[in-house]
């Protein structure tokens, strides 16, 4: 009788391991056990929840037939609490490498059908081994996460392996792209590795992550919260900002990861994938739509997505963190077949103001692009920082400064286009010439000033307005006159152009062609910052 999955090393009587044929048959038996390490009931339960198994996810992610598994026959060595009676091959995680769209990628996929995906010694060793391989060979690593935290029966060794994984995440940061997929429930130590990686993708309705679960929270604080509200995909995509995309299902999440990889280099020393696509420098009908996109009223919004799509190749733009801090837009596109990162204020949300969440979202994205040599395009329409006690008390001074830090330390090509408002400190922060941007352009609709006309008129001409009021004059008419004077004198792009703060004032329809020309020039950019161990970003 054959051994059940994970029961031990008993060899069926019909297999004679003293012969070559027997040895081959024994290998096939072991490999079959490894593939079916989880029981049929556990797999059925997984499917009933709308989730795929670890191996099914790998099959969807990688090019057909390209996946090579590593450590398929690894098993735990623990004897505590009767674990020696249950030693499944693989120990609850599938690791290996293969190709995605022909490019080498390493992966680990946690198997919830074995020990609930909990991390033990061998499980952790398998992950650290494939991470080391990814770093050594300079290829991206994808972690497909679904697990219940540390394997309690194995004690402190589980915690030790978590630490080993975290350290490798940090060492790999900025060296190879790291992508995390949260495909089920992840708790405790399982959530910290994704937090250190570059992108985290979740699935609506079936994935969640948290440090402490609803039961513990209720016991300790008395607070009643559902698993979905506490750590579901929607929560982390809209409230915490811990996730960068919410897939409608697992297939959608996997397709997003494939699309994301297509914009990223293998490592920090390689170029991102490019396509031979010479831009047409004749102006198209789409280019000319930009001439009418800015409303006459400075308080009327427009959708910055329309500007972005008019500039990138084939109107294709892959947004990152679309549901979090929607007052700023970040994502990837291509210009002449070369990947670019895009950062843009969104007038449709909070008038495009910068708040804590928007500042941190953009800062993280700019730093990622800089780490992997991806040029950054910045589209500016920002009336300032969001006012309010919540913002001040929660640290907008320190946290907003992260965006200053990100732009100022970036050495990749930086091209900035001011479409409308660029007021106060927010003008400086959004990829200004003063922070090191290479090419800065402005539309004639740009208003580059210390503040908006209405606020400026009220402050600068306070005494004049008071005098008009005291004399019984028409205060509103005088204010309108002063606002008009301010707009004519200062709220325009020409003062900045006189001082070289913008390199050119261009018609909106020229934007795509000017960006193409700027990026062609900047492909040979070389800039080195002062030598140091590392800076002290205002965390």
mmCIF file of C-alpha atoms in Angstrom, residues 275-518:
data_model
loop_
_atom_site.group_PDB
_atom_site.id
_atom_site.type_symbol
_atom_site.label_atom_id
_atom_site.label_comp_id
_atom_site.label_asym_id
_atom_site.label_seq_id
_atom_site.Cartn_x
_atom_site.Cartn_y
_atom_site.Cartn_z
ATOM 1 C CA UNK A 275 10.022 48.711 -28.364
ATOM 2 C CA UNK A 276 11.136 50.321 -31.612
ATOM 3 C CA UNK A 277 8.467 52.960 -32.024
ATOM 4 C CA UNK A 278 9.675 56.262 -33.473
ATOM 5 C CA UNK A 279 7.236 59.009 -32.567
ATOM 6 C CA UNK A 280 5.360 60.913 -35.239
ATOM 7 C CA UNK A 281 6.331 64.557 -34.701
ATOM 8 C CA UNK A 282 3.385 65.829 -36.734
ATOM 9 C CA UNK A 283 0.558 67.031 -34.522
ATOM 10 C CA UNK A 284 -2.429 64.693 -34.337
ATOM 11 C CA UNK A 285 -6.090 65.411 -33.639
ATOM 12 C CA UNK A 286 -5.524 63.950 -30.165
ATOM 13 C CA UNK A 287 -2.670 66.409 -29.589
ATOM 14 C CA UNK A 288 -4.940 69.303 -30.511
ATOM 15 C CA UNK A 289 -7.630 68.270 -28.011
ATOM 16 C CA UNK A 290 -5.253 69.514 -25.315
ATOM 17 C CA UNK A 291 -5.675 73.089 -26.587
ATOM 18 C CA UNK A 292 -9.243 73.119 -25.250
ATOM 19 C CA UNK A 293 -8.910 70.919 -22.173
ATOM 20 C CA UNK A 294 -8.277 73.715 -19.640
ATOM 21 C CA UNK A 295 -11.560 75.454 -18.663
ATOM 22 C CA UNK A 296 -11.709 79.256 -18.623
ATOM 23 C CA UNK A 297 -12.669 79.195 -14.958
ATOM 24 C CA UNK A 298 -9.688 78.342 -12.701
ATOM 25 C CA UNK A 299 -12.080 76.582 -10.326
ATOM 26 C CA UNK A 300 -13.510 74.200 -12.915
ATOM 27 C CA UNK A 301 -11.892 70.737 -12.947
ATOM 28 C CA UNK A 302 -10.794 68.553 -15.852
ATOM 29 C CA UNK A 303 -9.547 64.963 -15.921
ATOM 30 C CA UNK A 304 -5.743 64.734 -15.893
ATOM 31 C CA UNK A 305 -6.019 61.201 -17.325
ATOM 32 C CA UNK A 306 -6.957 62.821 -20.649
ATOM 33 C CA UNK A 307 -3.688 64.766 -20.647
ATOM 34 C CA UNK A 308 -1.619 61.702 -19.748
ATOM 35 C CA UNK A 309 -3.199 59.490 -22.408
ATOM 36 C CA UNK A 310 -2.636 62.134 -25.079
ATOM 37 C CA UNK A 311 1.099 61.994 -24.385
ATOM 38 C CA UNK A 312 1.909 58.284 -23.908
ATOM 39 C CA UNK A 313 2.129 55.720 -26.709
ATOM 40 C CA UNK A 314 -1.203 54.281 -27.899
ATOM 41 C CA UNK A 315 -3.012 56.060 -25.018
ATOM 42 C CA UNK A 316 -1.935 53.159 -22.771
ATOM 43 C CA UNK A 317 -1.455 54.061 -19.116
ATOM 44 C CA UNK A 318 -1.115 51.505 -16.297
ATOM 45 C CA UNK A 319 -2.202 53.242 -13.101
ATOM 46 C CA UNK A 320 -0.765 52.313 -9.697
ATOM 47 C CA UNK A 321 -2.750 52.803 -6.457
ATOM 48 C CA UNK A 322 -5.708 54.116 -8.430
ATOM 49 C CA UNK A 323 -8.092 53.888 -5.454
ATOM 50 C CA UNK A 324 -5.794 55.488 -2.859
ATOM 51 C CA UNK A 325 -5.194 59.263 -2.641
ATOM 52 C CA UNK A 326 -6.962 59.857 -5.985
ATOM 53 C CA UNK A 327 -5.971 63.549 -5.861
ATOM 54 C CA UNK A 328 -2.657 62.433 -7.338
ATOM 55 C CA UNK A 329 -2.235 59.996 -10.222
ATOM 56 C CA UNK A 330 0.804 57.743 -10.609
ATOM 57 C CA UNK A 331 1.526 54.968 -13.070
ATOM 58 C CA UNK A 332 3.454 53.767 -16.100
ATOM 59 C CA UNK A 333 3.283 54.520 -19.794
ATOM 60 C CA UNK A 334 5.649 54.540 -22.774
ATOM 61 C CA UNK A 335 7.064 57.315 -24.910
ATOM 62 C CA UNK A 336 8.642 56.128 -28.189
ATOM 63 C CA UNK A 337 8.497 52.604 -26.788
ATOM 64 C CA UNK A 338 10.503 53.515 -23.660
ATOM 65 C CA UNK A 339 8.808 53.097 -20.243
ATOM 66 C CA UNK A 340 8.190 56.249 -18.208
ATOM 67 C CA UNK A 341 6.728 56.862 -14.776
ATOM 68 C CA UNK A 342 3.989 59.484 -14.566
ATOM 69 C CA UNK A 343 3.075 61.647 -11.564
ATOM 70 C CA UNK A 344 0.154 64.061 -11.970
ATOM 71 C CA UNK A 345 -2.120 66.163 -9.801
ATOM 72 C CA UNK A 346 -5.793 65.325 -10.397
ATOM 73 C CA UNK A 347 -8.065 68.425 -10.412
ATOM 74 C CA UNK A 348 -11.119 66.130 -10.276
ATOM 75 C CA UNK A 349 -10.275 65.166 -6.668
ATOM 76 C CA UNK A 350 -9.830 67.786 -3.911
ATOM 77 C CA UNK A 351 -8.894 70.239 -6.697
ATOM 78 C CA UNK A 352 -5.570 68.397 -6.998
ATOM 79 C CA UNK A 353 -4.287 69.538 -3.602
ATOM 80 C CA UNK A 354 -1.432 67.665 -1.968
ATOM 81 C CA UNK A 355 -2.243 65.970 1.319
ATOM 82 C CA UNK A 356 -0.381 63.425 3.439
ATOM 83 C CA UNK A 357 -1.538 60.392 1.473
ATOM 84 C CA UNK A 358 -0.902 61.962 -1.936
ATOM 85 C CA UNK A 359 2.580 63.115 -0.907
ATOM 86 C CA UNK A 360 3.595 59.670 0.348
ATOM 87 C CA UNK A 361 2.044 57.891 -2.635
ATOM 88 C CA UNK A 362 3.927 60.067 -5.118
ATOM 89 C CA UNK A 363 7.188 60.014 -3.132
ATOM 90 C CA UNK A 364 7.250 56.218 -3.020
ATOM 91 C CA UNK A 365 6.553 56.020 -6.745
ATOM 92 C CA UNK A 366 9.241 58.551 -7.704
ATOM 93 C CA UNK A 367 11.803 56.700 -5.583
ATOM 94 C CA UNK A 368 10.905 53.399 -7.253
ATOM 95 C CA UNK A 369 11.342 54.926 -10.719
ATOM 96 C CA UNK A 370 14.656 56.457 -9.686
ATOM 97 C CA UNK A 371 15.912 53.131 -8.298
ATOM 98 C CA UNK A 372 15.206 51.363 -11.593
ATOM 99 C CA UNK A 373 16.248 54.105 -14.028
ATOM 100 C CA UNK A 374 12.755 54.906 -15.276
ATOM 101 C CA UNK A 375 12.299 58.572 -16.352
ATOM 102 C CA UNK A 376 9.587 60.540 -14.548
ATOM 103 C CA UNK A 377 7.046 62.820 -16.243
ATOM 104 C CA UNK A 378 5.277 65.210 -13.879
ATOM 105 C CA UNK A 379 2.056 67.044 -14.761
ATOM 106 C CA UNK A 380 1.330 69.916 -12.390
ATOM 107 C CA UNK A 381 -1.998 71.489 -11.485
ATOM 108 C CA UNK A 382 -1.769 72.041 -7.741
ATOM 109 C CA UNK A 383 -3.363 74.852 -5.708
ATOM 110 C CA UNK A 384 -1.303 73.980 -2.633
ATOM 111 C CA UNK A 385 -1.294 71.654 0.352
ATOM 112 C CA UNK A 386 -4.617 70.594 1.864
ATOM 113 C CA UNK A 387 -5.323 72.756 4.938
ATOM 114 C CA UNK A 388 -6.805 71.400 8.171
ATOM 115 C CA UNK A 389 -6.001 70.328 11.712
ATOM 116 C CA UNK A 390 -6.091 66.635 10.749
ATOM 117 C CA UNK A 391 -3.359 67.200 8.190
ATOM 118 C CA UNK A 392 -1.213 69.308 10.513
ATOM 119 C CA UNK A 393 -1.574 67.025 13.543
ATOM 120 C CA UNK A 394 -0.903 63.907 11.496
ATOM 121 C CA UNK A 395 2.387 65.306 10.257
ATOM 122 C CA UNK A 396 1.946 66.839 6.820
ATOM 123 C CA UNK A 397 5.110 68.893 7.369
ATOM 124 C CA UNK A 398 7.263 65.791 7.795
ATOM 125 C CA UNK A 399 5.300 63.490 5.527
ATOM 126 C CA UNK A 400 4.863 66.047 2.762
ATOM 127 C CA UNK A 401 8.633 66.556 2.849
ATOM 128 C CA UNK A 402 9.051 62.975 1.587
ATOM 129 C CA UNK A 403 8.032 64.181 -1.863
ATOM 130 C CA UNK A 404 10.668 66.920 -1.733
ATOM 131 C CA UNK A 405 13.217 64.278 -0.777
ATOM 132 C CA UNK A 406 12.146 61.903 -3.547
ATOM 133 C CA UNK A 407 12.430 64.450 -6.346
ATOM 134 C CA UNK A 408 15.619 66.056 -5.015
ATOM 135 C CA UNK A 409 17.505 62.744 -4.799
ATOM 136 C CA UNK A 410 16.278 61.429 -8.165
ATOM 137 C CA UNK A 411 18.945 61.272 -10.876
ATOM 138 C CA UNK A 412 16.778 59.809 -13.648
ATOM 139 C CA UNK A 413 15.490 62.073 -16.441
ATOM 140 C CA UNK A 414 12.861 64.417 -14.965
ATOM 141 C CA UNK A 415 10.464 66.294 -17.247
ATOM 142 C CA UNK A 416 7.782 68.541 -15.741
ATOM 143 C CA UNK A 417 4.788 70.160 -17.444
ATOM 144 C CA UNK A 418 2.743 72.811 -15.606
ATOM 145 C CA UNK A 419 -0.757 72.792 -17.078
ATOM 146 C CA UNK A 420 -2.500 75.239 -14.770
ATOM 147 C CA UNK A 421 -2.000 76.019 -11.072
ATOM 148 C CA UNK A 422 1.392 75.808 -9.396
ATOM 149 C CA UNK A 423 0.996 77.679 -6.139
ATOM 150 C CA UNK A 424 3.244 78.126 -3.138
ATOM 151 C CA UNK A 425 5.348 75.334 -1.699
ATOM 152 C CA UNK A 426 3.419 72.791 -3.765
ATOM 153 C CA UNK A 427 4.968 74.353 -6.897
ATOM 154 C CA UNK A 428 8.429 73.618 -5.505
ATOM 155 C CA UNK A 429 7.530 70.083 -4.450
ATOM 156 C CA UNK A 430 6.033 68.923 -7.763
ATOM 157 C CA UNK A 431 9.210 68.325 -9.754
ATOM 158 C CA UNK A 432 10.307 71.943 -10.018
ATOM 159 C CA UNK A 433 13.547 73.134 -11.606
ATOM 160 C CA UNK A 434 14.733 74.038 -8.110
ATOM 161 C CA UNK A 435 14.589 70.383 -6.982
ATOM 162 C CA UNK A 436 16.600 69.236 -9.987
ATOM 163 C CA UNK A 437 14.161 68.622 -12.845
ATOM 164 C CA UNK A 438 15.902 68.642 -16.222
ATOM 165 C CA UNK A 439 13.281 70.071 -18.566
ATOM 166 C CA UNK A 440 10.398 72.185 -17.254
ATOM 167 C CA UNK A 441 7.630 73.280 -19.598
ATOM 168 C CA UNK A 442 4.509 75.349 -18.994
ATOM 169 C CA UNK A 443 1.294 75.905 -20.885
ATOM 170 C CA UNK A 444 0.087 79.499 -21.374
ATOM 171 C CA UNK A 445 -2.719 78.598 -18.946
ATOM 172 C CA UNK A 446 -0.154 78.022 -16.171
ATOM 173 C CA UNK A 447 -0.448 80.139 -13.031
ATOM 174 C CA UNK A 448 2.882 80.011 -11.217
ATOM 175 C CA UNK A 449 2.692 82.138 -8.092
ATOM 176 C CA UNK A 450 2.932 82.217 -4.312
ATOM 177 C CA UNK A 451 -0.835 81.791 -4.025
ATOM 178 C CA UNK A 452 -4.096 82.136 -5.915
ATOM 179 C CA UNK A 453 -5.297 85.547 -7.029
ATOM 180 C CA UNK A 454 -8.202 85.812 -4.590
ATOM 181 C CA UNK A 455 -6.133 84.991 -1.516
ATOM 182 C CA UNK A 456 -3.287 87.207 -2.651
ATOM 183 C CA UNK A 457 -5.567 90.185 -3.315
ATOM 184 C CA UNK A 458 -7.128 89.880 0.142
ATOM 185 C CA UNK A 459 -3.710 89.850 1.825
ATOM 186 C CA UNK A 460 -1.684 92.259 -0.305
ATOM 187 C CA UNK A 461 -4.494 94.820 -0.600
ATOM 188 C CA UNK A 462 -6.061 94.353 2.815
ATOM 189 C CA UNK A 463 -5.704 98.039 3.734
ATOM 190 C CA UNK A 464 -7.010 99.215 0.360
ATOM 191 C CA UNK A 465 -10.116 97.044 0.655
ATOM 192 C CA UNK A 466 -10.706 98.197 4.222
ATOM 193 C CA UNK A 467 -10.462 101.835 3.131
ATOM 194 C CA UNK A 468 -12.996 101.270 0.326
ATOM 195 C CA UNK A 469 -15.343 99.672 2.854
ATOM 196 C CA UNK A 470 -14.972 102.571 5.298
ATOM 197 C CA UNK A 471 -15.715 105.060 2.524
ATOM 198 C CA UNK A 472 -18.857 103.143 1.568
ATOM 199 C CA UNK A 473 -17.487 102.019 -1.781
ATOM 200 C CA UNK A 474 -18.122 98.784 -3.681
ATOM 201 C CA UNK A 475 -15.687 96.371 -2.001
ATOM 202 C CA UNK A 476 -16.471 93.436 -4.290
ATOM 203 C CA UNK A 477 -15.922 95.474 -7.436
ATOM 204 C CA UNK A 478 -12.586 96.703 -6.092
ATOM 205 C CA UNK A 479 -11.608 93.164 -5.087
ATOM 206 C CA UNK A 480 -12.456 91.888 -8.576
ATOM 207 C CA UNK A 481 -10.305 94.645 -10.073
ATOM 208 C CA UNK A 482 -7.368 93.764 -7.808
ATOM 209 C CA UNK A 483 -7.748 90.034 -8.536
ATOM 210 C CA UNK A 484 -7.705 90.740 -12.268
ATOM 211 C CA UNK A 485 -4.601 92.884 -11.839
ATOM 212 C CA UNK A 486 -2.856 90.106 -9.861
ATOM 213 C CA UNK A 487 -3.728 87.479 -12.456
ATOM 214 C CA UNK A 488 -2.412 89.665 -15.256
ATOM 215 C CA UNK A 489 0.780 90.594 -13.410
ATOM 216 C CA UNK A 490 1.810 87.443 -11.531
ATOM 217 C CA UNK A 491 -0.528 84.457 -12.078
ATOM 218 C CA UNK A 492 0.991 83.397 -15.391
ATOM 219 C CA UNK A 493 3.972 81.375 -16.670
ATOM 220 C CA UNK A 494 5.986 84.334 -17.934
ATOM 221 C CA UNK A 495 7.584 85.546 -14.695
ATOM 222 C CA UNK A 496 8.951 81.999 -14.184
ATOM 223 C CA UNK A 497 10.052 81.878 -17.830
ATOM 224 C CA UNK A 498 11.942 85.166 -17.452
ATOM 225 C CA UNK A 499 13.988 83.616 -14.659
ATOM 226 C CA UNK A 500 14.551 80.275 -16.371
ATOM 227 C CA UNK A 501 12.378 78.372 -13.890
ATOM 228 C CA UNK A 502 10.537 76.987 -16.907
ATOM 229 C CA UNK A 503 12.509 76.276 -20.057
ATOM 230 C CA UNK A 504 9.683 77.091 -22.451
ATOM 231 C CA UNK A 505 6.046 78.109 -22.594
ATOM 232 C CA UNK A 506 4.395 75.864 -25.175
ATOM 233 C CA UNK A 507 0.972 75.395 -26.708
ATOM 234 C CA UNK A 508 -0.727 72.367 -25.146
ATOM 235 C CA UNK A 509 -0.835 70.524 -28.490
ATOM 236 C CA UNK A 510 2.983 70.611 -28.594
ATOM 237 C CA UNK A 511 3.297 68.686 -25.308
ATOM 238 C CA UNK A 512 3.768 65.153 -26.666
ATOM 239 C CA UNK A 513 6.376 66.201 -29.228
ATOM 240 C CA UNK A 514 8.302 68.311 -26.700
ATOM 241 C CA UNK A 515 8.339 65.396 -24.239
ATOM 242 C CA UNK A 516 9.640 63.089 -26.983
ATOM 243 C CA UNK A 517 12.458 65.514 -27.772
ATOM 244 C CA UNK A 518 13.339 66.032 -24.119
#
